[in-house]
């Protein structure tokens, strides 16, 4: 009882016992008034009975106040314990600092993420958890905020770097709020370790790059026999010219203009074969995802020429309709060529058994964008795939992989553009994609 009463007179402040002066003063006031009134009652009545009643009431009031204070203290302590449990069980690190940057609270998740025990950090400057340059600049940030009120990060969140006890630097999401209690000001930071998120994002980027590359190889695989045929022409010509040149040389006419002419033709054909190989190599190489200003017409012509190798043999008429004076726009050349090769190869396959075999490749200047149109007169999109044309692994072909259109779409979207299909009014399909005249995001190689 006496302990309960006394407990009511003290409170808890920052885990330390502190005297509750307002409460003590209230008690002293009750005591003084009670004793004063009892004394006055005795003076007036000259009877100890009234004085005794007055002192008794005063004593009851004192005990009642003491117990009510105790309840308040107990409730405060329970609330503080609950608050502490919530903070300690939080998944994110929670760190509170005072206006000088000294750590006041460091929860369990913070211990896990940073490798320090709370006791090693509490009372120290929070900059011990930061790598350079934040380590040296942090005190300045706080001072600047307190004097100017200009917040760089307070009240918002941001991705920054933190430093583990073992010196490792790792990425975190940090959000900071300000707390004010009485005259003291402090800040509370909520921290999430984003190392895993970064790793999985990097993995997804690597896998996407791998898939984009595989799909390019697969497109080239489909072209292999046409390419062999295309290469065979200059090689046969080289063999023929070289043979004639050898015969002229055998006749002993080393200075003959004919000999020079045939050797010249040999070089020309070797150049042609070399060009085909170079185009092929640059297309199938694992490209970096760098973007440069490129002329769309040149990209479209090169890619279409690569994709239509052998198409004329199938009786397909390929026509270009290119807009004049298109300014260069930023793009990953190989990736955009990959899209064009995919779309043109699909068109050629759709045309193979058609009566009218026409393929038109067009470029158009649109407002703030440039558009590529690939129009065929083939069999049109099959109704079974029309609704989900860009879904991966969806194909109507015997040997199809069904990834060409979905990869093409992600490449165009990573360039902030749009790819879509529509029926060709004269029969067949039109694929269009638009690229904005501005920049773009990353998409894989
Ligand atoms: P794949 O060519 O390996 O099947 P794609 O993702 O490139 O994979 O194409 C998916 C499907 O879309 C094709 O199987 C085909 O049914 C349809 N398709 C694509 N382009 C055309 C086109 N120009 N005409 C008709 N159908 C097309």
CSV table of C-alpha atoms and ligand atoms in Angstrom, one decimal:
chain,number,residue,atom,x,y,z
A,1,UNK,CA,0.0,0.0,0.0
A,2,UNK,CA,2.7,2.4,1.0
A,3,UNK,CA,4.7,1.3,-2.0
A,4,UNK,CA,1.7,1.8,-4.3
A,5,UNK,CA,1.2,5.2,-2.8
A,6,UNK,CA,4.9,6.1,-3.4
A,7,UNK,CA,4.8,4.6,-6.9
A,8,UNK,CA,2.1,7.1,-7.6
A,9,UNK,CA,4.6,9.9,-6.9
A,10,UNK,CA,7.1,8.9,-9.5
A,11,UNK,CA,6.9,8.5,-13.2
A,12,UNK,CA,9.0,7.0,-16.0
A,13,UNK,CA,10.8,9.2,-18.4
A,14,UNK,CA,13.1,7.7,-21.1
A,15,UNK,CA,13.3,4.5,-19.0
A,16,UNK,CA,14.5,6.4,-15.9
A,17,UNK,CA,12.5,7.0,-12.7
A,18,UNK,CA,11.7,10.7,-12.4
A,19,UNK,CA,9.8,12.6,-9.7
A,20,UNK,CA,6.4,13.9,-10.9
A,21,UNK,CA,6.6,17.4,-9.5
A,22,UNK,CA,3.1,18.6,-10.5
A,23,UNK,CA,1.7,15.5,-8.7
A,24,UNK,CA,3.8,16.1,-5.6
A,25,UNK,CA,2.8,19.7,-5.4
A,26,UNK,CA,-0.9,18.7,-5.7
A,27,UNK,CA,-0.4,16.4,-2.8
A,28,UNK,CA,1.4,19.0,-0.7
A,29,UNK,CA,-1.5,21.5,-1.5
A,30,UNK,CA,-4.1,18.9,-0.4
A,31,UNK,CA,-2.1,18.3,2.8
A,32,UNK,CA,-1.7,22.0,3.5
A,33,UNK,CA,-5.4,22.8,2.9
A,34,UNK,CA,-6.6,19.8,4.8
A,35,UNK,CA,-4.4,20.5,7.8
A,36,UNK,CA,-5.3,24.2,7.6
A,37,UNK,CA,-9.0,23.5,7.5
A,38,UNK,CA,-8.8,21.0,10.4
A,39,UNK,CA,-6.9,23.5,12.5
A,40,UNK,CA,-9.5,26.2,11.6
A,41,UNK,CA,-12.3,23.8,12.6
A,42,UNK,CA,-10.6,23.1,15.9
A,43,UNK,CA,-10.2,26.9,16.5
A,44,UNK,CA,-13.9,27.5,15.7
A,45,UNK,CA,-15.4,24.6,17.6
A,46,UNK,CA,-12.7,24.0,20.2
A,47,UNK,CA,-13.5,20.3,19.6
A,48,UNK,CA,-10.9,17.7,18.6
A,49,UNK,CA,-13.8,15.7,16.9
A,50,UNK,CA,-14.0,18.2,14.0
A,51,UNK,CA,-10.3,18.5,13.7
A,52,UNK,CA,-10.0,14.7,13.6
A,53,UNK,CA,-12.7,14.5,10.9
A,54,UNK,CA,-10.8,17.1,8.9
A,55,UNK,CA,-7.5,15.2,9.2
A,56,UNK,CA,-9.2,11.9,8.4
A,57,UNK,CA,-10.8,13.3,5.2
A,58,UNK,CA,-7.4,14.8,4.2
A,59,UNK,CA,-5.7,11.5,4.7
A,60,UNK,CA,-8.4,9.7,2.6
A,61,UNK,CA,-8.0,12.3,-0.2
A,62,UNK,CA,-4.2,11.9,-0.1
A,63,UNK,CA,-4.4,8.1,-0.5
A,64,UNK,CA,-7.0,8.3,-3.2
A,65,UNK,CA,-4.9,10.7,-5.2
A,66,UNK,CA,-1.8,8.6,-4.7
A,67,UNK,CA,-3.6,5.5,-6.0
A,68,UNK,CA,-5.0,7.3,-9.0
A,69,UNK,CA,-1.5,8.5,-9.8
A,70,UNK,CA,-0.3,5.0,-9.6
A,71,UNK,CA,-2.9,3.9,-12.1
A,72,UNK,CA,-1.8,6.6,-14.5
A,73,UNK,CA,1.8,5.6,-14.1
A,74,UNK,CA,1.0,2.0,-14.6
A,75,UNK,CA,-1.1,2.8,-17.7
A,76,UNK,CA,1.8,4.9,-19.0
A,77,UNK,CA,4.3,2.2,-18.4
A,78,UNK,CA,2.1,-0.4,-20.1
A,79,UNK,CA,1.7,1.9,-23.1
A,80,UNK,CA,5.5,2.4,-23.2
A,81,UNK,CA,6.1,-1.4,-23.1
A,82,UNK,CA,3.5,-2.0,-25.8
A,83,UNK,CA,5.1,0.7,-27.9
A,84,UNK,CA,8.5,-0.8,-27.4
A,85,UNK,CA,7.2,-4.3,-28.3
A,86,UNK,CA,5.7,-2.9,-31.5
A,87,UNK,CA,8.9,-1.1,-32.4
A,88,UNK,CA,11.0,-4.1,-31.6
A,89,UNK,CA,8.9,-6.5,-33.6
A,90,UNK,CA,8.7,-4.2,-36.6
A,91,UNK,CA,10.1,-5.7,-39.8
A,92,UNK,CA,11.8,-2.4,-40.7
A,93,UNK,CA,14.6,-0.9,-38.8
A,94,UNK,CA,13.5,2.1,-36.7
A,95,UNK,CA,16.0,4.5,-35.4
A,96,UNK,CA,15.3,7.7,-33.4
A,97,UNK,CA,17.8,10.5,-33.0
A,98,UNK,CA,17.9,13.8,-31.2
A,99,UNK,CA,18.5,17.1,-32.8
A,100,UNK,CA,22.3,16.6,-32.6
A,101,UNK,CA,22.1,13.3,-34.5
A,102,UNK,CA,22.7,11.1,-31.4
A,103,UNK,CA,20.8,7.8,-31.5
A,104,UNK,CA,18.1,7.4,-28.8
A,105,UNK,CA,16.4,4.3,-30.0
A,106,UNK,CA,17.6,1.4,-32.2
A,107,UNK,CA,15.2,-1.5,-32.6
A,108,UNK,CA,15.9,-5.2,-33.1
A,109,UNK,CA,15.4,-5.0,-36.9
A,110,UNK,CA,18.0,-2.2,-36.9
A,111,UNK,CA,20.4,-4.6,-35.0
A,112,UNK,CA,19.8,-7.3,-37.6
A,113,UNK,CA,20.2,-5.0,-40.6
A,114,UNK,CA,23.3,-3.1,-39.4
A,115,UNK,CA,24.9,-5.8,-37.3
A,116,UNK,CA,25.3,-3.5,-34.2
A,117,UNK,CA,23.8,-4.1,-30.8
A,118,UNK,CA,21.6,-1.2,-29.6
A,119,UNK,CA,24.0,-0.6,-26.7
A,120,UNK,CA,26.8,0.0,-29.2
A,121,UNK,CA,24.9,2.7,-31.1
A,122,UNK,CA,22.6,4.4,-28.6
A,123,UNK,CA,24.2,7.7,-27.6
A,124,UNK,CA,26.5,7.7,-30.6
A,125,UNK,CA,26.2,9.9,-33.7
A,126,UNK,CA,23.9,8.2,-36.3
A,127,UNK,CA,26.5,8.9,-39.0
A,128,UNK,CA,28.3,5.8,-37.8
A,129,UNK,CA,25.7,3.9,-39.9
A,130,UNK,CA,26.5,5.9,-43.1
A,131,UNK,CA,29.2,5.6,-45.7
A,132,UNK,CA,31.0,8.6,-47.2
A,133,UNK,CA,30.0,11.2,-48.2
A,134,UNK,CA,26.8,11.1,-46.0
A,135,UNK,CA,29.0,10.2,-43.0
A,136,UNK,CA,30.7,13.6,-43.0
A,137,UNK,CA,27.7,15.6,-44.3
A,138,UNK,CA,24.9,14.4,-42.0
A,139,UNK,CA,25.5,16.8,-39.1
A,140,UNK,CA,25.4,19.6,-41.6
A,141,UNK,CA,22.0,18.3,-43.0
A,142,UNK,CA,20.4,18.4,-39.6
A,143,UNK,CA,21.8,21.8,-38.7
A,144,UNK,CA,20.7,23.2,-42.0
A,145,UNK,CA,17.2,21.8,-41.5
A,146,UNK,CA,16.9,23.1,-38.0
A,147,UNK,CA,18.1,26.6,-38.9
A,148,UNK,CA,16.4,27.0,-42.4
A,149,UNK,CA,13.5,24.5,-42.1
A,150,UNK,CA,14.3,23.4,-45.6
A,151,UNK,CA,13.9,19.6,-45.8
A,152,UNK,CA,15.7,17.5,-48.3
A,153,UNK,CA,14.5,14.1,-47.2
A,154,UNK,CA,12.4,14.7,-44.0
A,155,UNK,CA,8.8,13.9,-44.6
A,156,UNK,CA,9.6,12.0,-47.7
A,157,UNK,CA,11.4,8.8,-48.6
A,158,UNK,CA,14.4,8.1,-50.6
A,159,UNK,CA,16.8,5.4,-51.7
A,160,UNK,CA,20.3,5.9,-50.1
A,161,UNK,CA,23.2,3.8,-49.0
A,162,UNK,CA,24.0,2.5,-45.5
A,163,UNK,CA,27.0,0.9,-43.9
A,164,UNK,CA,27.0,-2.4,-42.0
A,165,UNK,CA,29.2,-2.9,-38.9
A,166,UNK,CA,31.5,-5.0,-41.1
A,167,UNK,CA,32.0,-2.1,-43.5
A,168,UNK,CA,29.7,-3.4,-46.3
A,169,UNK,CA,27.7,-0.7,-48.0
A,170,UNK,CA,24.2,-1.7,-48.9
A,171,UNK,CA,21.1,0.1,-50.4
A,172,UNK,CA,18.2,1.1,-48.2
A,173,UNK,CA,14.8,2.8,-48.5
A,174,UNK,CA,14.8,5.5,-45.9
A,175,UNK,CA,11.9,7.6,-44.7
A,176,UNK,CA,12.3,10.2,-42.0
A,177,UNK,CA,9.7,11.9,-39.8
A,178,UNK,CA,10.2,14.7,-37.3
A,179,UNK,CA,9.0,14.4,-33.6
A,180,UNK,CA,8.6,17.2,-31.2
A,181,UNK,CA,8.0,16.6,-27.5
A,182,UNK,CA,8.1,19.6,-25.2
A,183,UNK,CA,11.1,21.6,-26.2
A,184,UNK,CA,13.1,18.7,-27.6
A,185,UNK,CA,13.1,17.9,-31.2
A,186,UNK,CA,14.1,14.7,-32.8
A,187,UNK,CA,13.8,12.6,-35.9
A,188,UNK,CA,12.7,9.0,-36.5
A,189,UNK,CA,13.9,7.0,-39.5
A,190,UNK,CA,12.3,3.9,-40.9
A,191,UNK,CA,14.7,1.8,-42.9
A,192,UNK,CA,14.2,-1.1,-45.3
A,193,UNK,CA,17.1,-3.1,-46.6
A,194,UNK,CA,16.6,-3.3,-50.4
A,195,UNK,CA,19.6,-5.5,-51.2
A,196,UNK,CA,17.4,-8.5,-52.1
A,197,UNK,CA,15.1,-6.3,-54.2
A,198,UNK,CA,18.1,-5.0,-56.1
A,199,UNK,CA,19.5,-8.5,-56.6
A,200,UNK,CA,16.2,-9.8,-57.9
A,201,UNK,CA,15.7,-6.8,-60.2
A,202,UNK,CA,19.2,-7.3,-61.6
A,203,UNK,CA,18.5,-11.0,-62.1
A,204,UNK,CA,15.2,-10.2,-63.9
A,205,UNK,CA,17.2,-7.7,-66.1
A,206,UNK,CA,19.8,-10.3,-66.9
A,207,UNK,CA,17.2,-13.0,-67.7
A,208,UNK,CA,15.3,-10.6,-69.9
A,209,UNK,CA,18.5,-9.7,-71.7
A,210,UNK,CA,19.2,-13.4,-72.1
A,211,UNK,CA,15.7,-14.1,-73.5
A,212,UNK,CA,15.9,-11.2,-75.9
A,213,UNK,CA,19.2,-12.5,-77.1
A,214,UNK,CA,17.9,-16.0,-77.5
A,215,UNK,CA,14.9,-14.8,-79.4
A,216,UNK,CA,17.3,-13.0,-81.8
A,217,UNK,CA,19.3,-16.1,-82.3
A,218,UNK,CA,16.1,-18.1,-82.9
A,219,UNK,CA,15.1,-15.5,-85.6
A,220,UNK,CA,18.4,-16.0,-87.2
A,221,UNK,CA,18.2,-19.8,-86.9
A,222,UNK,CA,15.0,-19.6,-88.9
A,223,UNK,CA,16.8,-17.5,-91.5
A,224,UNK,CA,19.8,-19.9,-91.7
A,225,UNK,CA,18.9,-21.7,-94.9
A,226,UNK,CA,18.1,-18.4,-96.7
A,227,UNK,CA,21.3,-17.0,-95.4
A,228,UNK,CA,23.3,-19.9,-96.6
A,229,UNK,CA,21.7,-19.4,-100.1
A,230,UNK,CA,22.4,-15.7,-100.0
A,231,UNK,CA,26.1,-16.3,-99.1
A,232,UNK,CA,26.4,-19.0,-101.7
A,233,UNK,CA,25.9,-16.5,-104.5
A,234,UNK,CA,29.0,-14.3,-103.9
A,235,UNK,CA,31.0,-17.4,-103.0
A,236,UNK,CA,30.1,-19.1,-106.3
A,237,UNK,CA,30.8,-15.8,-108.2
A,238,UNK,CA,34.2,-15.5,-106.4
A,239,UNK,CA,35.1,-19.1,-107.4
A,240,UNK,CA,34.1,-18.4,-111.0
A,241,UNK,CA,36.0,-15.1,-111.3
A,242,UNK,CA,39.1,-16.6,-109.6
A,243,UNK,CA,39.1,-19.5,-112.0
A,244,UNK,CA,38.9,-17.2,-115.1
A,245,UNK,CA,41.7,-15.1,-113.6
A,246,UNK,CA,43.8,-18.2,-113.0
A,247,UNK,CA,43.3,-19.2,-116.7
A,248,UNK,CA,44.3,-15.8,-118.0
A,249,UNK,CA,47.4,-15.8,-115.7
A,250,UNK,CA,48.2,-19.3,-117.0
A,251,UNK,CA,48.3,-18.0,-120.5
A,252,UNK,CA,51.2,-15.8,-119.3
A,253,UNK,CA,49.3,-12.5,-119.8
A,254,UNK,CA,49.9,-11.1,-116.4
A,255,UNK,CA,49.2,-7.5,-117.6
A,256,UNK,CA,45.9,-8.2,-119.3
A,257,UNK,CA,43.0,-5.7,-118.5
A,258,UNK,CA,40.7,-8.7,-118.3
A,259,UNK,CA,42.8,-10.2,-115.5
A,260,UNK,CA,42.4,-6.9,-113.5
A,261,UNK,CA,38.7,-6.8,-114.2
A,262,UNK,CA,38.1,-10.4,-112.9
A,263,UNK,CA,40.3,-9.8,-109.9
A,264,UNK,CA,38.3,-6.6,-109.2
A,265,UNK,CA,35.0,-8.6,-109.4
A,266,UNK,CA,36.4,-11.2,-107.1
A,267,UNK,CA,37.2,-8.5,-104.5
A,268,UNK,CA,33.6,-7.0,-105.0
A,269,UNK,CA,31.9,-10.3,-104.3
A,270,UNK,CA,34.2,-11.0,-101.3
A,271,UNK,CA,33.1,-7.6,-99.9
A,272,UNK,CA,29.4,-8.6,-100.5
A,273,UNK,CA,29.9,-11.9,-98.6
A,274,UNK,CA,31.7,-10.0,-95.8
A,275,UNK,CA,28.9,-7.5,-95.5
A,276,UNK,CA,26.3,-10.3,-95.1
A,277,UNK,CA,28.4,-11.9,-92.4
A,278,UNK,CA,29.0,-8.6,-90.6
A,279,UNK,CA,25.3,-7.7,-90.6
A,280,UNK,CA,24.5,-11.1,-89.2
A,281,UNK,CA,27.2,-10.9,-86.6
A,282,UNK,CA,26.2,-7.5,-85.3
A,283,UNK,CA,22.6,-8.7,-85.1
A,284,UNK,CA,23.3,-11.9,-83.1
A,285,UNK,CA,26.0,-10.5,-80.8
A,286,UNK,CA,25.1,-9.9,-77.2
A,287,UNK,CA,24.6,-6.2,-77.5
A,288,UNK,CA,25.0,-3.6,-74.7
A,289,UNK,CA,21.7,-1.8,-74.2
A,290,UNK,CA,23.1,1.6,-75.2
A,291,UNK,CA,21.0,4.1,-76.9
A,292,UNK,CA,22.1,6.5,-79.6
A,293,UNK,CA,20.4,8.8,-82.0
A,294,UNK,CA,19.6,6.7,-85.1
A,295,UNK,CA,17.9,7.3,-88.4
A,296,UNK,CA,14.8,5.2,-88.4
A,297,UNK,CA,14.7,4.8,-92.2
A,298,UNK,CA,18.2,3.3,-92.2
A,299,UNK,CA,17.4,0.9,-89.3
A,300,UNK,CA,14.1,-0.2,-91.0
A,301,UNK,CA,15.9,-0.8,-94.4
A,302,UNK,CA,18.8,-2.8,-92.9
A,303,UNK,CA,16.5,-4.9,-90.8
A,304,UNK,CA,14.0,-5.6,-93.6
A,305,UNK,CA,16.8,-6.5,-96.0
A,306,UNK,CA,18.1,-9.0,-93.4
A,307,UNK,CA,14.6,-10.4,-92.7
A,308,UNK,CA,13.6,-10.7,-96.4
A,309,UNK,CA,16.6,-12.7,-97.5
A,310,UNK,CA,15.1,-15.4,-99.6
A,311,UNK,CA,11.6,-13.9,-99.7
A,312,UNK,CA,11.8,-13.0,-103.4
A,313,UNK,CA,12.4,-16.7,-104.0
A,314,UNK,CA,9.0,-17.3,-102.4
A,315,UNK,CA,7.5,-14.8,-104.9
A,316,UNK,CA,6.9,-12.1,-102.2
A,317,UNK,CA,7.0,-8.5,-103.4
A,318,UNK,CA,8.7,-6.3,-100.8
A,319,UNK,CA,8.0,-2.6,-101.1
A,320,UNK,CA,9.4,0.4,-99.0
A,321,UNK,CA,7.4,3.6,-98.5
A,322,UNK,CA,9.7,5.7,-96.3
A,323,UNK,CA,8.9,9.2,-95.0
A,324,UNK,CA,11.4,11.9,-96.0
A,325,UNK,CA,13.8,13.7,-93.7
A,326,UNK,CA,12.9,11.9,-90.5
A,327,UNK,CA,15.2,13.3,-87.8
A,328,UNK,CA,17.3,10.8,-85.8
A,329,UNK,CA,15.8,9.5,-82.6
A,330,UNK,CA,17.4,7.8,-79.6
A,331,UNK,CA,17.1,4.1,-79.6
A,332,UNK,CA,18.9,0.8,-79.1
A,333,UNK,CA,19.5,0.0,-82.8
A,334,UNK,CA,19.9,-3.8,-82.5
A,335,UNK,CA,16.8,-4.1,-80.3
A,336,UNK,CA,14.6,-2.1,-82.7
A,337,UNK,CA,16.0,-4.1,-85.6
A,338,UNK,CA,15.1,-7.2,-83.7
A,339,UNK,CA,11.5,-6.0,-83.5
A,340,UNK,CA,11.4,-5.3,-87.3
A,341,UNK,CA,13.0,-8.7,-88.1
A,342,UNK,CA,10.3,-10.4,-85.9
A,343,UNK,CA,7.5,-8.5,-87.5
A,344,UNK,CA,8.7,-8.9,-91.1
A,345,UNK,CA,9.5,-12.7,-90.6
A,346,UNK,CA,5.9,-13.1,-89.2
A,347,UNK,CA,4.5,-11.3,-92.2
A,348,UNK,CA,6.5,-13.4,-94.6
A,349,UNK,CA,5.3,-16.6,-93.0
A,350,UNK,CA,1.7,-15.4,-93.2
A,351,UNK,CA,2.2,-14.6,-96.9
A,352,UNK,CA,3.8,-17.9,-97.9
A,353,UNK,CA,0.5,-19.6,-99.0
A,354,UNK,CA,-1.4,-16.4,-99.8
A,355,UNK,CA,-2.7,-15.6,-103.3
A,356,UNK,CA,-1.5,-11.9,-103.2
A,357,UNK,CA,2.0,-11.9,-101.6
A,358,UNK,CA,2.7,-8.2,-100.9
A,359,UNK,CA,4.6,-6.8,-98.0
A,360,UNK,CA,4.9,-3.0,-97.5
A,361,UNK,CA,7.3,-1.5,-94.9
A,362,UNK,CA,6.5,2.1,-94.2
A,363,UNK,CA,7.7,4.9,-92.0
A,364,UNK,CA,5.6,7.8,-91.0
A,365,UNK,CA,6.3,11.1,-89.1
A,366,UNK,CA,3.7,11.5,-86.3
A,367,UNK,CA,3.5,14.3,-83.8
A,368,UNK,CA,6.2,13.8,-81.2
A,369,UNK,CA,6.8,10.3,-82.6
A,370,UNK,CA,7.8,8.2,-85.6
A,371,UNK,CA,5.8,5.2,-86.7
A,372,UNK,CA,6.8,2.0,-88.5
A,373,UNK,CA,4.1,0.1,-90.4
A,374,UNK,CA,4.4,-3.4,-91.6
A,375,UNK,CA,1.5,-4.4,-93.8
A,376,UNK,CA,1.0,-7.8,-95.3
A,377,UNK,CA,-1.7,-9.4,-97.4
A,378,UNK,CA,-1.4,-12.8,-95.7
A,379,UNK,CA,-3.9,-15.1,-94.0
A,380,UNK,CA,-4.6,-12.6,-91.1
A,381,UNK,CA,-4.5,-13.2,-87.4
A,382,UNK,CA,-6.0,-16.5,-86.3
A,383,UNK,CA,-9.1,-15.8,-84.1
A,384,UNK,CA,-7.7,-18.2,-81.4
A,385,UNK,CA,-4.8,-15.8,-80.8
A,386,UNK,CA,-6.3,-12.5,-81.7
A,387,UNK,CA,-7.3,-11.5,-78.1
A,388,UNK,CA,-3.9,-12.4,-76.5
A,389,UNK,CA,-1.5,-11.8,-79.4
A,390,UNK,CA,1.3,-10.5,-77.2
A,391,UNK,CA,1.1,-13.2,-74.5
A,392,UNK,CA,4.4,-15.2,-74.3
A,393,UNK,CA,4.5,-18.8,-75.7
A,394,UNK,CA,1.4,-18.3,-77.7
A,395,UNK,CA,1.8,-19.6,-81.2
A,396,UNK,CA,-0.2,-21.1,-84.1
A,397,UNK,CA,3.0,-22.4,-85.8
A,398,UNK,CA,4.3,-25.9,-85.7
A,399,UNK,CA,7.8,-24.8,-84.9
A,400,UNK,CA,6.9,-21.4,-83.4
A,401,UNK,CA,8.2,-20.4,-79.9
A,402,UNK,CA,5.6,-17.7,-79.5
A,403,UNK,CA,7.9,-15.2,-77.9
A,404,UNK,CA,8.6,-12.9,-80.8
A,405,UNK,CA,5.7,-10.5,-80.3
A,406,UNK,CA,5.9,-10.4,-76.5
A,407,UNK,CA,9.6,-9.6,-76.7
A,408,UNK,CA,9.0,-7.0,-79.4
A,409,UNK,CA,6.3,-5.4,-77.2
A,410,UNK,CA,8.6,-5.2,-74.2
A,411,UNK,CA,11.4,-3.7,-76.3
A,412,UNK,CA,9.0,-1.0,-77.7
A,413,UNK,CA,7.6,-0.3,-74.3
A,414,UNK,CA,11.1,0.1,-72.8
A,415,UNK,CA,11.5,2.8,-75.5
A,416,UNK,CA,8.3,4.4,-74.2
A,417,UNK,CA,6.6,3.4,-77.4
A,418,UNK,CA,3.6,1.3,-78.4
A,419,UNK,CA,3.2,-1.8,-80.6
A,420,UNK,CA,-0.2,-2.9,-81.9
A,421,UNK,CA,-1.9,-4.9,-84.6
A,422,UNK,CA,-4.9,-4.3,-86.7
A,423,UNK,CA,-6.5,-6.1,-89.7
A,424,UNK,CA,-5.5,-5.0,-93.2
A,425,UNK,CA,-8.7,-3.8,-94.9
A,426,UNK,CA,-7.6,-5.5,-98.1
A,427,UNK,CA,-7.0,-8.8,-96.2
A,428,UNK,CA,-4.0,-9.6,-94.1
A,429,UNK,CA,-2.5,-7.9,-91.1
A,430,UNK,CA,-0.9,-4.5,-90.2
A,431,UNK,CA,1.5,-4.2,-87.3
A,432,UNK,CA,2.5,-0.7,-86.2
A,433,UNK,CA,4.8,0.6,-83.6
A,434,UNK,CA,5.5,4.1,-82.5
A,435,UNK,CA,8.7,5.5,-81.0
A,436,UNK,CA,8.6,8.9,-79.3
A,437,UNK,CA,11.2,11.4,-80.4
A,438,UNK,CA,12.5,11.5,-76.7
A,439,UNK,CA,14.5,9.0,-74.5
A,440,UNK,CA,13.9,5.5,-73.0
A,441,UNK,CA,14.3,3.0,-70.2
A,442,UNK,CA,16.6,-0.2,-69.9
A,443,UNK,CA,15.3,-3.4,-71.6
A,444,UNK,CA,18.0,-6.1,-71.9
A,445,UNK,CA,20.3,-7.0,-74.7
B,1,LIG,P1,5.8,-17.2,-83.3
B,1,LIG,O1,6.1,-16.5,-84.6
B,1,LIG,O2,7.0,-18.0,-82.8
B,1,LIG,O3,4.6,-18.0,-83.3
B,1,LIG,P2,5.2,-14.6,-82.3
B,1,LIG,O4,5.0,-14.1,-80.9
B,1,LIG,O5,6.0,-13.9,-83.2
B,1,LIG,O6,5.6,-16.1,-82.2
B,1,LIG,O7,3.7,-14.7,-82.9
B,1,LIG,C1,2.6,-15.3,-82.2
B,1,LIG,C2,1.5,-15.6,-83.2
B,1,LIG,O8,0.9,-14.4,-83.7
B,1,LIG,C3,1.9,-16.4,-84.4
B,1,LIG,O9,2.0,-17.8,-84.1
B,1,LIG,C4,0.8,-16.1,-85.4
B,1,LIG,O10,-0.3,-16.9,-85.1
B,1,LIG,C5,0.4,-14.7,-85.0
B,1,LIG,N1,0.9,-13.7,-86.0
B,1,LIG,C6,2.0,-12.9,-85.8
B,1,LIG,N2,2.2,-12.1,-86.8
B,1,LIG,C7,1.3,-12.4,-87.7
B,1,LIG,C8,0.9,-11.9,-89.1
B,1,LIG,N3,1.6,-10.9,-89.7
B,1,LIG,N4,-0.1,-12.4,-89.7
B,1,LIG,C9,-0.9,-13.4,-89.1
B,1,LIG,N5,-0.6,-13.9,-87.8
B,1,LIG,C10,0.4,-13.4,-87.2
